[in-house]
């Protein structure tokens, strides 16, 4: 049933890559016009093509597509198309065949310094591009960083992204994954979404070079407690490059007013 609807739109499904807790499905398909493998992302409550009112469920795909369609950067996943089957928006994106950064870290336990430096540089460039275009990602984490066949960064999943020129009204809403979120984001004391991206970036870098998360993932109270303590680096310390440790501790500045911007961080000696 689903395949026939997608075939009518010119896409031949190959396999389901992921089903997310949010309800999103990620399907690998082949574009009949270009013979290129692409990725389809959609959410649904019933069979694809049903005329059902999904309100916010479909709205997030439409919203993400609107953000991504205006971003053109080599280290950001490429938007290709958006169409509807019934009331179900389906977003078409490039296929990053190297999988997620999270999988690469788990497979290797941690990344070599040279590879971590390369990926950090590319991720920094993607975030700087976003911030220069007034976009905060709001959900940077290892699972949302894809890699192409040459292990180049492709930042994805813009469902929580915001244009900082038009801040949300009312109560501050915590977005993203707690293990990668900033202390001010978790406690909802700041709307500085770009500073939150910087913090999440630092968590990703720590994850790459150590193989684990700096503040754990055992719940909000424990994570906030550990954020107030010195970073727990692996022993012996020489297992992590000294300049890298300095860089990460600079990024993970708890005081949001003192935290550096991505533009300021890009010239750190570890990245040169």
XYZ file of C-alpha atoms in Angstrom, residues 1-163:
163
model
C 0.000 0.000 0.000
C 2.661 2.520 1.039
C 4.946 1.492 -1.807
C 2.255 2.169 -4.387
C 1.678 5.702 -3.089
C 5.408 6.457 -3.167
C 5.829 4.889 -6.607
C 3.172 7.265 -7.914
C 5.392 10.098 -6.718
C 8.456 8.648 -8.440
C 10.162 6.953 -5.475
C 10.762 3.199 -5.171
C 11.095 2.164 -1.481
C 14.085 -0.029 -0.679
C 14.004 -0.470 3.105
C 12.991 1.222 6.343
C 16.116 2.619 7.974
C 14.699 3.893 11.254
C 11.481 4.314 13.187
C 11.725 7.050 15.775
C 9.924 7.394 19.065
C 8.412 10.622 17.724
C 6.556 8.578 15.096
C 8.827 9.537 12.201
C 9.778 6.865 9.711
C 12.997 7.072 7.709
C 12.823 5.103 4.451
C 15.577 4.519 1.918
C 14.242 4.823 -1.641
C 15.403 5.256 -5.207
C 14.372 8.300 -7.196
C 13.094 7.032 -10.529
C 14.019 10.252 -12.336
C 17.656 10.441 -11.229
C 18.263 6.778 -10.245
C 19.739 8.236 -7.049
C 19.246 6.759 -3.592
C 17.441 9.207 -1.326
C 15.854 9.196 2.116
C 12.151 9.806 2.747
C 10.968 11.064 6.127
C 7.335 11.127 7.165
C 5.078 10.714 10.174
C 1.691 9.061 10.211
C -1.016 7.691 12.467
C -2.552 5.364 9.884
C -1.739 3.919 6.467
C 0.143 6.369 4.281
C -2.326 8.234 2.129
C -5.225 8.138 4.594
C -7.114 11.417 4.792
C -6.555 11.904 8.528
C -6.099 15.104 10.483
C -2.688 14.823 12.131
C -2.267 18.456 13.212
C 1.096 18.813 14.966
C 2.293 15.391 13.787
C 2.438 16.463 10.165
C 3.236 20.037 11.032
C 6.690 19.084 12.305
C 7.678 17.533 8.969
C 6.394 20.587 7.098
C 8.202 22.873 9.553
C 11.470 20.943 9.283
C 11.260 20.995 5.491
C 10.694 24.755 5.495
C 13.848 25.241 7.576
C 16.008 22.781 5.647
C 14.950 24.003 2.199
C 16.649 27.340 2.915
C 19.958 25.846 4.054
C 22.686 25.013 1.559
C 25.914 23.803 3.160
C 28.121 20.815 2.444
C 27.937 19.673 6.088
C 24.136 19.936 6.381
C 21.910 17.216 4.960
C 20.545 18.310 1.590
C 16.823 18.944 1.179
C 15.542 17.609 -2.155
C 11.744 17.714 -2.198
C 8.536 17.832 -0.182
C 5.233 16.351 -1.270
C 2.029 15.118 0.333
C 0.310 11.776 0.149
C -3.160 12.545 1.422
C -2.449 14.743 4.421
C 0.931 13.147 5.103
C 3.924 15.383 4.222
C 6.882 13.379 2.929
C 10.297 15.049 2.935
C 12.997 13.864 0.547
C 16.666 14.265 1.544
C 20.059 13.088 0.403
C 21.184 9.669 1.613
C 24.232 9.819 3.913
C 25.388 6.243 3.556
C 27.959 6.349 6.369
C 25.345 6.093 9.129
C 25.303 8.151 12.318
C 28.198 9.504 14.326
C 26.747 7.708 17.351
C 27.115 4.360 15.579
C 30.677 5.167 14.522
C 31.603 5.995 18.119
C 29.999 2.810 19.463
C 31.729 0.692 16.831
C 35.180 2.163 17.521
C 34.633 2.818 21.246
C 36.114 6.267 20.639
C 37.569 8.157 17.664
C 41.198 8.807 16.789
C 42.329 12.374 17.400
C 42.765 13.122 13.679
C 39.277 11.894 12.777
C 37.720 13.679 15.772
C 39.445 16.904 14.750
C 38.159 16.578 11.171
C 34.574 15.912 12.241
C 34.660 18.662 14.880
C 35.824 21.170 12.276
C 33.049 20.164 9.883
C 30.378 20.232 12.582
C 31.600 23.656 13.708
C 31.324 24.971 10.139
C 27.748 23.663 9.875
C 26.728 25.309 13.147
C 28.441 28.598 12.269
C 26.534 28.585 8.971
C 23.261 28.043 10.828
C 23.965 30.771 13.363
C 25.010 33.200 10.633
C 21.573 32.568 9.109
C 19.827 33.121 12.471
C 18.984 29.428 12.931
C 19.554 27.517 16.167
C 19.415 23.736 15.734
C 18.284 22.982 19.331
C 18.903 19.216 19.110
C 22.581 18.680 18.287
C 23.640 15.195 19.357
C 25.667 12.304 17.986
C 22.528 10.574 16.670
C 21.642 13.652 14.592
C 25.001 13.808 12.845
C 25.127 11.648 9.749
C 28.223 10.746 7.746
C 28.665 10.244 4.038
C 30.804 7.507 2.486
C 33.997 9.502 3.146
C 33.079 10.221 6.779
C 32.073 13.821 6.176
C 29.562 15.418 8.550
C 25.929 15.844 7.473
C 23.990 17.546 10.282
C 20.337 16.496 10.185
C 17.015 16.511 12.056
C 15.858 20.127 12.144
C 12.477 19.450 13.733
C 13.346 21.524 16.834
C 15.264 24.260 14.982
C 14.243 27.885 15.497
C 14.783 31.190 13.759
